[in-house]
Short mmCIF file of N, CA, C and O in Angstrom, two decimals:
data_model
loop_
_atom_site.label_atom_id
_atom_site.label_comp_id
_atom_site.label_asym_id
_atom_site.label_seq_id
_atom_site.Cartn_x
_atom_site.Cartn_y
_atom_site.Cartn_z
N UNK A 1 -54.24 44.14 49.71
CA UNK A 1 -53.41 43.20 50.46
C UNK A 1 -51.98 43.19 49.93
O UNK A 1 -51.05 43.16 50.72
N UNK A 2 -51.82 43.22 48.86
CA UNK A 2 -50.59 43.35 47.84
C UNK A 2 -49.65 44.30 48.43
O UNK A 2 -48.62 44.06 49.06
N UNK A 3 -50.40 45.84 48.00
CA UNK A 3 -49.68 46.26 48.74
C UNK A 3 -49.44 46.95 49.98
O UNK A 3 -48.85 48.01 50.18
N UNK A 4 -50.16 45.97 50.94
CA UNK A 4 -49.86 45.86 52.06
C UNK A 4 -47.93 45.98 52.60
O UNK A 4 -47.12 46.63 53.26
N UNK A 5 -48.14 44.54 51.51
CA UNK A 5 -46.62 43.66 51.46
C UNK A 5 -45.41 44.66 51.69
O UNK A 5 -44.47 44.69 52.49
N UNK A 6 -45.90 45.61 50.46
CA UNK A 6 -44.63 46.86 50.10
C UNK A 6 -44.62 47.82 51.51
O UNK A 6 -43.58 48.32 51.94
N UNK A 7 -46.09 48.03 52.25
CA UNK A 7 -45.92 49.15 53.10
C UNK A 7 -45.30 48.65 54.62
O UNK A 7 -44.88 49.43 55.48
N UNK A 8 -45.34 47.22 54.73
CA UNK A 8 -44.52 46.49 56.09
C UNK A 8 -42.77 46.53 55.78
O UNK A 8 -41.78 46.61 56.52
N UNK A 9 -42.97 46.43 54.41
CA UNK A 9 -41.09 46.72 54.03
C UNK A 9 -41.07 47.56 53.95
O UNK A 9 -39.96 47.91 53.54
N UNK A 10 -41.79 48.43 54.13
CA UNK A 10 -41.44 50.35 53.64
C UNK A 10 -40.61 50.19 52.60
O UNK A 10 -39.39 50.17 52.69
N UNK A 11 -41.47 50.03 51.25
CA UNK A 11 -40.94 50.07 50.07
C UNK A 11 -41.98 51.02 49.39
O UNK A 11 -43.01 51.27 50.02
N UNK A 12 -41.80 51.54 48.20
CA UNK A 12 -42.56 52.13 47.13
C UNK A 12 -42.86 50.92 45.86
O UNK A 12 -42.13 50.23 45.15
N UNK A 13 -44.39 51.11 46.03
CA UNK A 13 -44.57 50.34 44.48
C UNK A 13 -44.22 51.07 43.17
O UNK A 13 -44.72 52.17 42.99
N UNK A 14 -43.40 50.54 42.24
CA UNK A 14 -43.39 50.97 41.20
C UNK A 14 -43.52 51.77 40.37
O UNK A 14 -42.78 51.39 39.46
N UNK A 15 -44.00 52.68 40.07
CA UNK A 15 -44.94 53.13 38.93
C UNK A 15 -44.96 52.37 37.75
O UNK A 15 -45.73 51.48 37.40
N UNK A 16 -43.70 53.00 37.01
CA UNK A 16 -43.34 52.36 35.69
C UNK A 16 -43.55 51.35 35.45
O UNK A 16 -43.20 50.45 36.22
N UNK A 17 -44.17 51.11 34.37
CA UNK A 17 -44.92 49.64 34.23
C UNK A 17 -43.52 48.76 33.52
O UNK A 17 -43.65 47.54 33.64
N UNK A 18 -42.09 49.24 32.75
CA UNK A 18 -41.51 48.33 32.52
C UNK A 18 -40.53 48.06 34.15
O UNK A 18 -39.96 46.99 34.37
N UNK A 19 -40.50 48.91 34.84
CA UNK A 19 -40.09 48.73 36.37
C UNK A 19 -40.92 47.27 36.44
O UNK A 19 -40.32 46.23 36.17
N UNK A 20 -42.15 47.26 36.75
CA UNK A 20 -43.07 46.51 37.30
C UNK A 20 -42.62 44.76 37.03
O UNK A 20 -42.33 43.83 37.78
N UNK A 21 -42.78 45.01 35.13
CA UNK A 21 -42.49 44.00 34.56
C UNK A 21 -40.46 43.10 34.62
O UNK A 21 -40.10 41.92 34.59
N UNK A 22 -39.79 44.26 34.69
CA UNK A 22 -38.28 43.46 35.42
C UNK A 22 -38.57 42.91 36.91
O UNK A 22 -38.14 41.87 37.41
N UNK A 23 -39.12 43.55 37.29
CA UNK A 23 -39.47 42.86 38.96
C UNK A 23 -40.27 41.79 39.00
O UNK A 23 -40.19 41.26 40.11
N UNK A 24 -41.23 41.07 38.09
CA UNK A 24 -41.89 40.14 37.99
C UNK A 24 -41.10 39.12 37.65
O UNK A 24 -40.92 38.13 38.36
N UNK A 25 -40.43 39.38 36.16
CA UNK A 25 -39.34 38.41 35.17
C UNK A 25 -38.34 38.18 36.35
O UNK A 25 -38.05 37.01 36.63
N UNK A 26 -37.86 39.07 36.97
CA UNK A 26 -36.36 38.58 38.26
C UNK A 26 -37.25 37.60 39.43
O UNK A 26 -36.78 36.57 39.91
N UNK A 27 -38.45 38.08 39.72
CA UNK A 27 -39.35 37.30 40.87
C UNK A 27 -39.27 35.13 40.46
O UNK A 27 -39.12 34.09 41.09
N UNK A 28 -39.49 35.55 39.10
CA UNK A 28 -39.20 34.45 38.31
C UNK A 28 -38.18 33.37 38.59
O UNK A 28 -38.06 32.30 39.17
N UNK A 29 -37.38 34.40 37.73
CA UNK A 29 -36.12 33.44 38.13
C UNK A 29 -35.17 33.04 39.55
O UNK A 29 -34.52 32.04 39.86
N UNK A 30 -35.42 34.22 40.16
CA UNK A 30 -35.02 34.30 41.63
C UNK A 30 -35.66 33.04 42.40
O UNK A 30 -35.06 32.67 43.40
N UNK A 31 -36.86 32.31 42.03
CA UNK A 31 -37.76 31.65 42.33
C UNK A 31 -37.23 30.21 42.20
O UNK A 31 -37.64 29.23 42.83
N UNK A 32 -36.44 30.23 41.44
CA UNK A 32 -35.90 28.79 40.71
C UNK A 32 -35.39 27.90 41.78
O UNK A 32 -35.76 26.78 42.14
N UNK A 33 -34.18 28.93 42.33
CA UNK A 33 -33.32 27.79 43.21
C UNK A 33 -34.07 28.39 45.11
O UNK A 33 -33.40 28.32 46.14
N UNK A 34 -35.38 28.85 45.06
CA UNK A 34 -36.06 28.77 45.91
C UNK A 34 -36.11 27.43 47.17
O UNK A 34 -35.37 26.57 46.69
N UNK A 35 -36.58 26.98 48.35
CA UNK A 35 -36.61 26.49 49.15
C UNK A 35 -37.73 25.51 48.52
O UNK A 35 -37.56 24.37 48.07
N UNK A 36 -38.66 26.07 48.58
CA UNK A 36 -40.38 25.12 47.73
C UNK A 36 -39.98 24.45 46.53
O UNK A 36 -40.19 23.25 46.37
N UNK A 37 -39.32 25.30 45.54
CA UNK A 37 -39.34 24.84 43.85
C UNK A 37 -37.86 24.01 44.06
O UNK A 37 -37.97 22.88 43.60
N UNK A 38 -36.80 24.21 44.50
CA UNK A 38 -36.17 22.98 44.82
C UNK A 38 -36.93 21.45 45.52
O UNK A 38 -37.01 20.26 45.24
N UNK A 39 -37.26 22.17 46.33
CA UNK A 39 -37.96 20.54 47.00
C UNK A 39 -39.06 20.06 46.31
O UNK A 39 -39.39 18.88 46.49
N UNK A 40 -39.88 20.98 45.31
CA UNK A 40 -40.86 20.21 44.89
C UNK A 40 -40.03 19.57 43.38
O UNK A 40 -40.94 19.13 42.68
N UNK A 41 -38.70 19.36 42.65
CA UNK A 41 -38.23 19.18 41.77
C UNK A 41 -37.36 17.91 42.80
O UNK A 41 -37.08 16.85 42.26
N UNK A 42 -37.05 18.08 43.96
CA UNK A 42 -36.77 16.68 44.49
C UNK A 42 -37.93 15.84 44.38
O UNK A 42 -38.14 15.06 43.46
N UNK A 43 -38.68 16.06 45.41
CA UNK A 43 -40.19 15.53 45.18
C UNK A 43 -40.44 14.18 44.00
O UNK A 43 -40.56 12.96 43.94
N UNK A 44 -40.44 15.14 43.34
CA UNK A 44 -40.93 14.61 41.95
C UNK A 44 -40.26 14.32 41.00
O UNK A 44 -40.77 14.38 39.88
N UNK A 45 -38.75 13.86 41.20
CA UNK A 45 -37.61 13.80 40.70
C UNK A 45 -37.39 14.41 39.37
O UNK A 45 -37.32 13.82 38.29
N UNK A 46 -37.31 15.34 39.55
CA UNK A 46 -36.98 16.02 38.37
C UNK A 46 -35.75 16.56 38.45
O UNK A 46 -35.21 17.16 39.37
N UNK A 47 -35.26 16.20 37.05
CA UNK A 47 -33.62 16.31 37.22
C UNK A 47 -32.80 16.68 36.31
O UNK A 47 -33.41 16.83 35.25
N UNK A 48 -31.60 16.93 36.21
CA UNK A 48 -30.96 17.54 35.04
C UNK A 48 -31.75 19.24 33.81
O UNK A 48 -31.38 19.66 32.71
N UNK A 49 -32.76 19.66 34.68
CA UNK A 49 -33.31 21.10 34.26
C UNK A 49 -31.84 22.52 34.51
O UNK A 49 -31.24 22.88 35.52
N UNK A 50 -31.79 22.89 33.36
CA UNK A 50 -31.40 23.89 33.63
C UNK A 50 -31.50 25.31 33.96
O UNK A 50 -30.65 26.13 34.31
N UNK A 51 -32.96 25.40 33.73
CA UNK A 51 -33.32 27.47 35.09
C UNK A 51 -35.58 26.73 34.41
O UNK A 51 -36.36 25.80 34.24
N UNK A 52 -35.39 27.74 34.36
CA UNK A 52 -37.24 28.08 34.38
C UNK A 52 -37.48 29.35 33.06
O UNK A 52 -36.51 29.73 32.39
N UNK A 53 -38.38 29.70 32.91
CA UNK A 53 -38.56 30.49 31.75
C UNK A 53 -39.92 31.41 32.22
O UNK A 53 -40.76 31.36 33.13
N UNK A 54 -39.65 32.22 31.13
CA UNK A 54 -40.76 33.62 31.71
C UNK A 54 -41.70 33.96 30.12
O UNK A 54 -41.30 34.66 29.19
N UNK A 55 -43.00 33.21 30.20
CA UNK A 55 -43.85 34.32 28.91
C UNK A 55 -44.71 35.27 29.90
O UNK A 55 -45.34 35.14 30.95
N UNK A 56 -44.34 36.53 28.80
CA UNK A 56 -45.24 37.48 29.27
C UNK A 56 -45.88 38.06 28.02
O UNK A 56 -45.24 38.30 26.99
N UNK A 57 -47.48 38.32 28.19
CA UNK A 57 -48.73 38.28 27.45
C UNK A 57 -49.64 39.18 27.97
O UNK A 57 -49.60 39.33 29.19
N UNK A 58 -50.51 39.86 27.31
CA UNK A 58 -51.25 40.82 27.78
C UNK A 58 -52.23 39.96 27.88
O UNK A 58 -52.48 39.01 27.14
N UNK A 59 -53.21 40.63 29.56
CA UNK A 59 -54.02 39.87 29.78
C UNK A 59 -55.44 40.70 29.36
O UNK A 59 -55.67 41.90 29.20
N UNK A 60 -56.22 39.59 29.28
CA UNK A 60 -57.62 39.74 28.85
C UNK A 60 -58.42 39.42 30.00
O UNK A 60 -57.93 39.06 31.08
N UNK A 61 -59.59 39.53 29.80
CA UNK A 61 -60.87 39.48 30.83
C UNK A 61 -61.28 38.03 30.25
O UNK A 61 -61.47 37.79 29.06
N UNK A 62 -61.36 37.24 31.15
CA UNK A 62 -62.03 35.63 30.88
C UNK A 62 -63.65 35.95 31.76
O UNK A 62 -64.50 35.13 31.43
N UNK A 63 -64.03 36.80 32.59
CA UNK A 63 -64.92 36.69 33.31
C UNK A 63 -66.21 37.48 32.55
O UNK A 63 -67.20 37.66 33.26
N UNK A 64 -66.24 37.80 31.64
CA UNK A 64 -67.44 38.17 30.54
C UNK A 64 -68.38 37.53 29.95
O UNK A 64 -68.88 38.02 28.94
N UNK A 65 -68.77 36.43 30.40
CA UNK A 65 -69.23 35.36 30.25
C UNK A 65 -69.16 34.16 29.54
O UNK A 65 -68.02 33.83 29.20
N UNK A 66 -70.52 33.05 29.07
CA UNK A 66 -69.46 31.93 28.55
C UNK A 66 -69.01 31.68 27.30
O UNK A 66 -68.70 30.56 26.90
N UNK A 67 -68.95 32.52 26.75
CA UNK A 67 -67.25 33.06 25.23
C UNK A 67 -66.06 33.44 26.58
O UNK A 67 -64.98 33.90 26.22
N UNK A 68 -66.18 33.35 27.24
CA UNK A 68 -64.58 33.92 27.96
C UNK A 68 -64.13 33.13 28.99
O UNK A 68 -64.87 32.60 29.82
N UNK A 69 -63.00 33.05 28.96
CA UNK A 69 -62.62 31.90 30.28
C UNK A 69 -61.01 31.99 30.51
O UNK A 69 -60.48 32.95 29.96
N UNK A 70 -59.97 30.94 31.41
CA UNK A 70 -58.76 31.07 31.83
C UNK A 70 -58.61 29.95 32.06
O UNK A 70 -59.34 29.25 32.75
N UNK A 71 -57.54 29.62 31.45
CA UNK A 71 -56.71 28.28 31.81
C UNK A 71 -55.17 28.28 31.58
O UNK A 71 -54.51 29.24 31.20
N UNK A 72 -54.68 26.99 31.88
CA UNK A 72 -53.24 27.05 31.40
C UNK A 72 -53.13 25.30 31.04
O UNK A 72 -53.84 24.32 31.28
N UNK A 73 -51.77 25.56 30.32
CA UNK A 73 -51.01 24.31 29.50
C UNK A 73 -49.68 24.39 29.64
O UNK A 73 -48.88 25.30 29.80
N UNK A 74 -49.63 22.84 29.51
CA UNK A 74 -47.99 22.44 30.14
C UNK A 74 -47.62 21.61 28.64
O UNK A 74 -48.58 21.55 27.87
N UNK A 75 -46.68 21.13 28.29
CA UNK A 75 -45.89 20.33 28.09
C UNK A 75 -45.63 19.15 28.62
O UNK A 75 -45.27 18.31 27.79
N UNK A 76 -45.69 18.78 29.78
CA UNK A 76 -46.18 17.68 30.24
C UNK A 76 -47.23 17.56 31.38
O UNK A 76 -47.81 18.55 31.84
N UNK A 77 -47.37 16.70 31.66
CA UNK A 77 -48.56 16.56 32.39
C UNK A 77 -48.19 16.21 33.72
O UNK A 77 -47.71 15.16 34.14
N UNK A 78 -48.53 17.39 34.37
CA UNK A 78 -47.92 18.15 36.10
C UNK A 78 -48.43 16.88 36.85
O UNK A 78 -48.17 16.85 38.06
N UNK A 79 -49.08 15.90 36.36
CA UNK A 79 -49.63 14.91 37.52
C UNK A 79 -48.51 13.91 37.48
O UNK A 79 -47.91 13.51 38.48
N UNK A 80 -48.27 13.50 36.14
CA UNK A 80 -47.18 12.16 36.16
C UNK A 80 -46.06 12.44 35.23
O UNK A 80 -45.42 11.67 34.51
N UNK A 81 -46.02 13.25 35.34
CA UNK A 81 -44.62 13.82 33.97
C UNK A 81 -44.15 13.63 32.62
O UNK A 81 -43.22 14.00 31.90
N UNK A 82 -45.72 12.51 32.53
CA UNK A 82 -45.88 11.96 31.26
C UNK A 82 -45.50 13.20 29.62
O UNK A 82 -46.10 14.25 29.37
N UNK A 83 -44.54 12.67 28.93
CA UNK A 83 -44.71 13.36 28.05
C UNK A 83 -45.49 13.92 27.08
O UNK A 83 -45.27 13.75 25.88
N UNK A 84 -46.57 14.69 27.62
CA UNK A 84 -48.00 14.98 26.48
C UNK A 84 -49.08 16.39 27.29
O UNK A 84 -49.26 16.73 28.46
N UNK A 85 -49.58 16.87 26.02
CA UNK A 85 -49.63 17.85 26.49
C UNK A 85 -50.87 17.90 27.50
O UNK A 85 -51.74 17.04 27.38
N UNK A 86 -50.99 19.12 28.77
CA UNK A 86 -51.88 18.65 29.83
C UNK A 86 -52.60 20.23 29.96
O UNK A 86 -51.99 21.29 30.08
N UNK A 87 -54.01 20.03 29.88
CA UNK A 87 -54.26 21.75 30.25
C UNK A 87 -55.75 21.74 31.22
O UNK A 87 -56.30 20.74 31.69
N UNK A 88 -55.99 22.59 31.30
CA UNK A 88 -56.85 23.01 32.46
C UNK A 88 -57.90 24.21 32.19
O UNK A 88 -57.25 25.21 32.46
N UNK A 89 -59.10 24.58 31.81
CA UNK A 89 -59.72 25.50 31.65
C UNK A 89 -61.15 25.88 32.53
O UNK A 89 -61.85 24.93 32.87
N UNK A 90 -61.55 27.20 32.88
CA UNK A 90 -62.65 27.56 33.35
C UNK A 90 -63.68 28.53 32.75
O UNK A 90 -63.43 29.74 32.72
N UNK A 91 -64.44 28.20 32.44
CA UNK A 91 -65.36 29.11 31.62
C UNK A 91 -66.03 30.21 32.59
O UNK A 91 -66.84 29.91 33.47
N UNK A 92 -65.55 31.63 32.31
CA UNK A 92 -66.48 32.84 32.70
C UNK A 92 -66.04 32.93 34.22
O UNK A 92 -66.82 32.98 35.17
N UNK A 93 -64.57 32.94 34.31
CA UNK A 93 -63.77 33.11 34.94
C UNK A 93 -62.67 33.77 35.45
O UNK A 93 -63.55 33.77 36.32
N UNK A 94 -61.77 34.28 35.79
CA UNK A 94 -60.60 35.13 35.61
C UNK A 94 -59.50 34.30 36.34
O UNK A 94 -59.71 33.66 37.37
N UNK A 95 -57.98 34.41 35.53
CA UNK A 95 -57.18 33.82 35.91
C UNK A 95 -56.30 34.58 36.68
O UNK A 95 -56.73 35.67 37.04
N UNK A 96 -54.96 34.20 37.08
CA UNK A 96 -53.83 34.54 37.93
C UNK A 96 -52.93 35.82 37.23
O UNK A 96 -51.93 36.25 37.80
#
């Protein structure tokens, strides 16, 4: 389906995997002053931020059973913006 995407733009995917990885990191930031991520930072009044940030990590297999799993963690807590830390996990799973 992915790359579907590339063959309706008549584009070439990548090869080069550090190609791959600048096109993800720019997807990123390009993303910031987006239509959605603006309005969801109105939304939810969030204010005075200055850009967004990019970790990149080699991924592992969470779906090997239950020793393995995928989640993520914030810094604050995406429900009420409360300052504290907020995370989310699934056991024997695979993430994003």
């Amino acid at each position: 389906r992915f790359k579907g995407v590339y063959d309706r733009m008549d584009l070439s995917f990548p090869q080069d995997v550090y190609d791959q990885l600048n096109l993800a990191i720019g997807a990123v930031f390009k993303g910031w002053m987006g239509a959605r991520a603006v309005k969801y930072r109105e939304v939810e009044n969030i204010r005075n931020l200055l850009g967004t940030a990019v970790n990149v990590q080699a991924m592992v297999f969470g779906n090997m059973g239950d020793t393995s799993g995928t989640g993520v963690c914030f810094t604050r807590d995406p429900n009420n913006g409360n300052n504290e830390l907020f995370g989310e996990f699934l056991i024997n799973a695979q993430g994003e």
